[in-house]
mmCIF file of C-alpha atoms in Angstrom:
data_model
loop_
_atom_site.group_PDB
_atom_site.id
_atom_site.type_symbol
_atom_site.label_atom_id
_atom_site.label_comp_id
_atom_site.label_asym_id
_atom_site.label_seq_id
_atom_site.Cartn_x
_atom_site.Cartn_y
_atom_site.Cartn_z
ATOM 1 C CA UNK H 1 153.729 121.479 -23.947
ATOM 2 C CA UNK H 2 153.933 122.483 -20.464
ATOM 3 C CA UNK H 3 151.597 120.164 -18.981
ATOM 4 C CA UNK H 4 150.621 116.391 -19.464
ATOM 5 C CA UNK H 5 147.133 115.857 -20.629
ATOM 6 C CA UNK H 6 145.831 111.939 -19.926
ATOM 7 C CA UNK H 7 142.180 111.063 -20.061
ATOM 8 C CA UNK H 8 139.965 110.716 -16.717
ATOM 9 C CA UNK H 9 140.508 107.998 -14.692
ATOM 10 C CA UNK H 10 141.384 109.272 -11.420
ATOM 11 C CA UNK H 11 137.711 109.547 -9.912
ATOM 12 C CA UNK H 12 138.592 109.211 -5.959
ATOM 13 C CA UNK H 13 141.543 111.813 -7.106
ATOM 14 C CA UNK H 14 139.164 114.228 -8.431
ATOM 15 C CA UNK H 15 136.349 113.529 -6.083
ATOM 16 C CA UNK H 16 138.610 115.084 -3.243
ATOM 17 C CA UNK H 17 139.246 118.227 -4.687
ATOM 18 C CA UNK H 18 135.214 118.843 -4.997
ATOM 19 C CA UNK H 19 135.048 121.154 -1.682
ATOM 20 C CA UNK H 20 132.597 123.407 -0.942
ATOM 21 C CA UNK H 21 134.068 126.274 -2.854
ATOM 22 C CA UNK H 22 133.920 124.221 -5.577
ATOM 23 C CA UNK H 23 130.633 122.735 -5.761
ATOM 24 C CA UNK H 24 129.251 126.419 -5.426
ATOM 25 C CA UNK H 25 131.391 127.905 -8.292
ATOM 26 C CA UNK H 26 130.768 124.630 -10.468
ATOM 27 C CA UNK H 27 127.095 123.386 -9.249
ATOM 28 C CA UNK H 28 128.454 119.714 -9.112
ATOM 29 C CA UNK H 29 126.473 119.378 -6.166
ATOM 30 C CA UNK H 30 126.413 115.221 -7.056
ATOM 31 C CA UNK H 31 130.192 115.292 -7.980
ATOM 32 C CA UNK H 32 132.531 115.226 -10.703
ATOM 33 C CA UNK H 33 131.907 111.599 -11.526
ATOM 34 C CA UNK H 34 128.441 112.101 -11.463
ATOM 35 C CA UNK H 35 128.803 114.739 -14.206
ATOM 36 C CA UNK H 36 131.152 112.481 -16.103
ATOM 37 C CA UNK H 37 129.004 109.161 -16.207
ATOM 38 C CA UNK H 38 126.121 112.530 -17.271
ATOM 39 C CA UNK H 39 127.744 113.076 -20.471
ATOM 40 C CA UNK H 40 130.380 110.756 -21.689
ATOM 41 C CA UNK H 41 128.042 108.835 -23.607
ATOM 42 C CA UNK H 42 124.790 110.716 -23.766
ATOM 43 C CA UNK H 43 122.508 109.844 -26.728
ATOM 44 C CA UNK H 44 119.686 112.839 -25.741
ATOM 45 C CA UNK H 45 122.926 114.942 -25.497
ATOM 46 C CA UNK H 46 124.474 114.001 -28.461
ATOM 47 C CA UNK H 47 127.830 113.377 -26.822
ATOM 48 C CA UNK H 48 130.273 110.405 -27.275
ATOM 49 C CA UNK H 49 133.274 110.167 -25.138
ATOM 50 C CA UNK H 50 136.487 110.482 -26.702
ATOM 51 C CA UNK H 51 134.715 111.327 -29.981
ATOM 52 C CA UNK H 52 133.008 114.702 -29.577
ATOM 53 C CA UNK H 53 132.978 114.535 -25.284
ATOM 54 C CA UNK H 54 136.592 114.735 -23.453
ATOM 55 C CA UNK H 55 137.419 115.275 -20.023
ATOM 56 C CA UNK H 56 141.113 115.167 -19.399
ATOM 57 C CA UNK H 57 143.436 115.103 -16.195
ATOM 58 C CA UNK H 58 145.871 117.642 -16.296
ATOM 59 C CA UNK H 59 149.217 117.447 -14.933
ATOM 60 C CA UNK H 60 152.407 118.939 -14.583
ATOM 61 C CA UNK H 61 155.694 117.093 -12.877
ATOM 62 C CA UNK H 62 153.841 114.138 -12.721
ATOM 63 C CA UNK H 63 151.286 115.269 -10.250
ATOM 64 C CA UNK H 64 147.582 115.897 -11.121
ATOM 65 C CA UNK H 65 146.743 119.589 -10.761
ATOM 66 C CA UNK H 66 143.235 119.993 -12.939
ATOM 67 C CA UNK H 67 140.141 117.948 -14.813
ATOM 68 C CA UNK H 68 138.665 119.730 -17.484
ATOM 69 C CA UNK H 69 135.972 118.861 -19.594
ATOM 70 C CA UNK H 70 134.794 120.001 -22.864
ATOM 71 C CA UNK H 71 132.925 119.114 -25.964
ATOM 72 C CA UNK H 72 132.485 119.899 -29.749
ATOM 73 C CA UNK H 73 129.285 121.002 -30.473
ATOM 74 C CA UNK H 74 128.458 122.613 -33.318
ATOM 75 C CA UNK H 75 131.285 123.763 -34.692
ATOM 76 C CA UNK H 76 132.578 125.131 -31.545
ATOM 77 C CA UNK H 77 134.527 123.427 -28.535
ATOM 78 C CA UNK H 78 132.412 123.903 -25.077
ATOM 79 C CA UNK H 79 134.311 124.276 -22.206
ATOM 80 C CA UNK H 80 132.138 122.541 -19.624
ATOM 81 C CA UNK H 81 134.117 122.260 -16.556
ATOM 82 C CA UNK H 82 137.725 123.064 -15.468
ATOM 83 C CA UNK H 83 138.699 122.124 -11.854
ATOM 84 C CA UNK H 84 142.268 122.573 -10.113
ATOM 85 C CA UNK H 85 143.020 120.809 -6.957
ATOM 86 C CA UNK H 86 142.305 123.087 -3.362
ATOM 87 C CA UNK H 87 146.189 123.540 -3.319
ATOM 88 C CA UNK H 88 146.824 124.767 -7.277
ATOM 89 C CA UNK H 89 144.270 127.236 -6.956
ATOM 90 C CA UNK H 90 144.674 131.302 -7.026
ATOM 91 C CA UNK H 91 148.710 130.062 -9.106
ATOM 92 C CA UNK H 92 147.683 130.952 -12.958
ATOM 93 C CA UNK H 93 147.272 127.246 -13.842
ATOM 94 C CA UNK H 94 143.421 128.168 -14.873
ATOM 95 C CA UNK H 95 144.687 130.634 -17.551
ATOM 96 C CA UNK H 96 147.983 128.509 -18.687
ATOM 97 C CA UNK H 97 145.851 125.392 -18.738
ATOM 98 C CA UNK H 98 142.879 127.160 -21.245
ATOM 99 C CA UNK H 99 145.839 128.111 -23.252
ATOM 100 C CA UNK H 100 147.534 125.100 -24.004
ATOM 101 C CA UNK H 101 143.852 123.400 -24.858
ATOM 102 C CA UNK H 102 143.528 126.492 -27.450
ATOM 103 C CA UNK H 103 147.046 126.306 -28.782
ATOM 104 C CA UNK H 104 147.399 122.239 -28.690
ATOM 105 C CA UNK H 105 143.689 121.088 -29.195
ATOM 106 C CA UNK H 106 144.887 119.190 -32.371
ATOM 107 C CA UNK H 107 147.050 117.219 -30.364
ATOM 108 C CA UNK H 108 144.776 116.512 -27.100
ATOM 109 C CA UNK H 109 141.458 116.039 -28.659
ATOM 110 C CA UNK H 110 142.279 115.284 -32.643
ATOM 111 C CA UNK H 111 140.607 118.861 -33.432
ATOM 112 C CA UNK H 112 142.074 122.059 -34.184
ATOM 113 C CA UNK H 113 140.005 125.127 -31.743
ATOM 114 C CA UNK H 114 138.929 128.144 -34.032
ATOM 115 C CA UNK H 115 135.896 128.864 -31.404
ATOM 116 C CA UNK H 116 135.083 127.831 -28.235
ATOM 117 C CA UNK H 117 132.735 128.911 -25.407
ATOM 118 C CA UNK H 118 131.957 128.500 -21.887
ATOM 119 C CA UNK H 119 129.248 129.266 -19.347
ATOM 120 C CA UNK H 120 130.089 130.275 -16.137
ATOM 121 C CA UNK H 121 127.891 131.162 -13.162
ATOM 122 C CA UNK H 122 128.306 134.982 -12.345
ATOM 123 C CA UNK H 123 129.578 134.695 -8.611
ATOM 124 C CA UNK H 124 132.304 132.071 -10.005
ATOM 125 C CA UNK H 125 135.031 135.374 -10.748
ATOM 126 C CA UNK H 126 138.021 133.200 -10.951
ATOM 127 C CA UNK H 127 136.850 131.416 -13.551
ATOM 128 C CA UNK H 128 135.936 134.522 -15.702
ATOM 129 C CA UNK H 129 138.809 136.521 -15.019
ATOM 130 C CA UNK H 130 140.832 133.115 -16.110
ATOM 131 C CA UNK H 131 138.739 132.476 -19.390
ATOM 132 C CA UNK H 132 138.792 136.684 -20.072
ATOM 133 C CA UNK H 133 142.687 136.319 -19.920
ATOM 134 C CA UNK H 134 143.151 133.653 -22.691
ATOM 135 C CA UNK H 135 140.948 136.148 -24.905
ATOM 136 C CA UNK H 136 137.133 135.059 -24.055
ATOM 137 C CA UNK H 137 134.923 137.803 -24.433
ATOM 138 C CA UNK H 138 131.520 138.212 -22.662
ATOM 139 C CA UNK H 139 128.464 138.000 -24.582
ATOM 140 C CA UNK H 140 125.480 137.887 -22.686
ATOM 141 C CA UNK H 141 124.343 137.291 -19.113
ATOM 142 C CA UNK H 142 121.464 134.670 -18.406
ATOM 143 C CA UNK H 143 120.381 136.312 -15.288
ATOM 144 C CA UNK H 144 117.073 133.712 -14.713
ATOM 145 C CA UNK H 145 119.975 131.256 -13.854
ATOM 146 C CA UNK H 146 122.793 133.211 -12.437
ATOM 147 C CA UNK H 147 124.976 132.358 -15.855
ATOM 148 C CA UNK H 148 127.279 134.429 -17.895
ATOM 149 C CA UNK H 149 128.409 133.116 -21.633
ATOM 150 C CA UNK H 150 131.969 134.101 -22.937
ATOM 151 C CA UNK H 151 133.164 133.282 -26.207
ATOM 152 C CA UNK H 152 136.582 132.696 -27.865
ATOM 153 C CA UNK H 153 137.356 133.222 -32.017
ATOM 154 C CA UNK H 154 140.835 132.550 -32.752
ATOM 155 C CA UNK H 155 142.537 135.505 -35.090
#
Protein backbone atom coordinates (compact mmCIF):
# COMPACT_ATOMS: atom_id res chain seq x y z
CA UNK A 1 0.00 0.00 0.00
CA UNK A 2 1.22 3.33 -0.76
CA UNK A 3 -0.30 5.21 1.91
CA UNK A 4 -1.05 4.66 5.73
CA UNK A 5 -4.66 4.59 6.58
CA UNK A 6 -5.32 5.24 10.66
CA UNK A 7 -8.73 6.16 11.95
CA UNK A 8 -9.72 9.97 12.80
CA UNK A 9 -8.32 11.43 15.57
CA UNK A 10 -6.55 14.38 14.45
CA UNK A 11 -9.55 16.98 14.71
CA UNK A 12 -7.42 20.40 15.23
CA UNK A 13 -5.24 18.67 12.23
CA UNK A 14 -8.12 18.42 10.02
CA UNK A 15 -9.96 21.44 11.21
CA UNK A 16 -7.05 23.58 9.61
CA UNK A 17 -7.19 22.35 6.32
CA UNK A 18 -11.14 23.38 6.16
CA UNK A 19 -10.43 26.81 4.13
CA UNK A 20 -12.71 28.51 2.24
CA UNK A 21 -12.18 26.56 -0.91
CA UNK A 22 -13.02 23.81 0.94
CA UNK A 23 -16.05 24.51 2.78
CA UNK A 24 -17.56 25.65 -0.68
CA UNK A 25 -16.60 22.43 -2.61
CA UNK A 26 -17.60 20.22 0.54
CA UNK A 27 -20.56 22.39 2.29
CA UNK A 28 -18.91 21.70 5.78
CA UNK A 29 -19.81 25.06 6.56
CA UNK A 30 -19.79 23.80 10.62
CA UNK A 31 -16.53 21.76 10.04
CA UNK A 32 -15.19 18.45 9.64
CA UNK A 33 -15.72 17.48 13.24
CA UNK A 34 -19.02 18.67 13.15
CA UNK A 35 -19.79 16.25 10.30
CA UNK A 36 -17.98 13.49 12.12
CA UNK A 37 -19.75 13.71 15.65
CA UNK A 38 -23.11 13.96 12.57
CA UNK A 39 -22.65 10.49 11.61
CA UNK A 40 -20.36 8.27 13.51
CA UNK A 41 -23.01 6.98 15.55
CA UNK A 42 -26.29 8.05 14.05
CA UNK A 43 -29.32 5.87 14.96
CA UNK A 44 -31.92 8.00 12.40
CA UNK A 45 -28.97 7.45 9.96
CA UNK A 46 -28.38 4.06 10.49
CA UNK A 47 -24.64 4.50 10.84
CA UNK A 48 -22.22 2.99 13.46
CA UNK A 49 -18.68 4.05 13.50
CA UNK A 50 -16.18 1.60 12.70
CA UNK A 51 -18.98 -0.85 11.83
CA UNK A 52 -20.76 0.42 8.72
CA UNK A 53 -19.39 4.47 9.20
CA UNK A 54 -15.41 5.09 8.71
CA UNK A 55 -13.58 8.13 8.33
CA UNK A 56 -9.88 7.56 8.06
CA UNK A 57 -6.66 9.85 8.08
CA UNK A 58 -4.62 9.27 5.28
CA UNK A 59 -1.01 9.49 5.18
CA UNK A 60 1.98 8.98 3.35
CA UNK A 61 5.79 9.37 4.92
CA UNK A 62 4.35 9.78 8.08
CA UNK A 63 2.64 13.03 7.44
CA UNK A 64 -1.19 13.43 7.18
CA UNK A 65 -2.19 14.43 3.65
CA UNK A 66 -6.23 13.51 3.50
CA UNK A 67 -9.57 12.49 5.75
CA UNK A 68 -11.98 10.61 3.96
CA UNK A 69 -15.12 9.37 4.98
CA UNK A 70 -17.38 6.77 3.75
CA UNK A 71 -20.06 4.33 4.62
CA UNK A 72 -21.76 0.98 3.62
CA UNK A 73 -25.11 1.41 2.85
CA UNK A 74 -26.94 -0.85 1.14
CA UNK A 75 -24.82 -2.90 -0.43
CA UNK A 76 -22.71 -0.19 -1.70
CA UNK A 77 -19.75 1.86 -0.02
CA UNK A 78 -20.68 5.84 0.00
CA UNK A 79 -18.00 8.00 -0.38
CA UNK A 80 -19.06 10.93 1.78
CA UNK A 81 -16.19 13.18 2.05
CA UNK A 82 -12.51 13.16 0.92
CA UNK A 83 -10.34 16.17 2.00
CA UNK A 84 -6.46 16.75 1.27
CA UNK A 85 -4.58 19.31 3.16
CA UNK A 86 -4.30 23.17 1.25
CA UNK A 87 -0.66 22.05 0.35
CA UNK A 88 -1.44 18.24 -1.23
CA UNK A 89 -3.96 19.60 -3.36
CA UNK A 90 -3.96 19.84 -7.44
CA UNK A 91 -0.72 16.49 -6.83
CA UNK A 92 -3.00 13.27 -7.87
CA UNK A 93 -3.35 12.17 -4.22
CA UNK A 94 -7.39 12.49 -4.76
CA UNK A 95 -7.27 9.83 -7.55
CA UNK A 96 -4.34 7.51 -5.91
CA UNK A 97 -6.10 7.79 -2.58
CA UNK A 98 -9.86 6.54 -4.16
CA UNK A 99 -7.80 3.82 -5.60
CA UNK A 100 -6.18 2.26 -2.87
CA UNK A 101 -9.77 2.42 -0.82
CA UNK A 102 -11.18 0.41 -4.03
CA UNK A 103 -8.28 -1.97 -4.36
CA UNK A 104 -7.56 -2.42 -0.36
CA UNK A 105 -11.12 -1.87 1.17
CA UNK A 106 -10.84 -5.44 2.68
CA UNK A 107 -7.99 -4.43 4.53
CA UNK A 108 -9.02 -0.71 5.73
CA UNK A 109 -12.61 -1.20 6.47
CA UNK A 110 -13.05 -5.30 6.84
CA UNK A 111 -15.19 -5.14 3.43
CA UNK A 112 -14.33 -5.97 0.04
CA UNK A 113 -15.76 -2.69 -2.58
CA UNK A 114 -17.78 -4.20 -5.61
CA UNK A 115 -19.86 -0.69 -5.78
CA UNK A 116 -19.51 2.44 -4.43
CA UNK A 117 -20.92 5.96 -5.02
CA UNK A 118 -20.48 9.48 -4.26
CA UNK A 119 -22.29 12.81 -4.52
CA UNK A 120 -20.55 15.68 -5.38
CA UNK A 121 -21.75 19.27 -5.79
CA UNK A 122 -21.43 20.32 -9.56
CA UNK A 123 -19.00 23.42 -9.15
CA UNK A 124 -16.65 20.97 -6.97
CA UNK A 125 -14.61 19.77 -10.62
CA UNK A 126 -11.66 18.42 -8.83
CA UNK A 127 -13.45 16.14 -7.11
CA UNK A 128 -15.27 14.72 -10.24
CA UNK A 129 -12.52 14.68 -12.51
CA UNK A 130 -10.66 12.66 -9.45
CA UNK A 131 -13.63 10.15 -8.81
CA UNK A 132 -14.17 9.93 -13.03
CA UNK A 133 -10.42 8.82 -13.12
CA UNK A 134 -10.63 5.78 -10.73
CA UNK A 135 -13.64 4.64 -13.11
CA UNK A 136 -16.87 6.52 -11.52
CA UNK A 137 -19.32 7.14 -14.01
CA UNK A 138 -21.99 9.92 -13.89
CA UNK A 139 -25.47 9.04 -13.46
CA UNK A 140 -27.67 11.74 -12.86
CA UNK A 141 -27.54 15.41 -11.88
CA UNK A 142 -29.80 16.70 -8.90
CA UNK A 143 -29.96 20.15 -10.17
CA UNK A 144 -32.67 21.45 -7.16
CA UNK A 145 -29.44 21.09 -5.01
CA UNK A 146 -26.50 21.76 -7.17
CA UNK A 147 -25.46 17.76 -6.83
CA UNK A 148 -24.13 15.34 -9.30
CA UNK A 149 -24.15 11.32 -8.40
CA UNK A 150 -21.30 9.08 -9.89
CA UNK A 151 -21.15 5.53 -9.46
CA UNK A 152 -18.41 2.84 -9.40
CA UNK A 153 -19.06 -1.26 -10.31
CA UNK A 154 -15.95 -3.11 -10.10
CA UNK A 155 -15.36 -5.54 -13.40
Amino acid sequence: MKFSWMDYALEDTVESWIDEESKSLTGLSEGFHAFFDYWKDNEEQDSMYNENFWCKIISKDEQPLAVIAFGLWDDSINIMELILMQCDRNKGYGPQIIQELLDESQWICGYPIFRANTSILEHNIPAQKAFKKVGFKFQYADEDLGIWHYTYIKQ
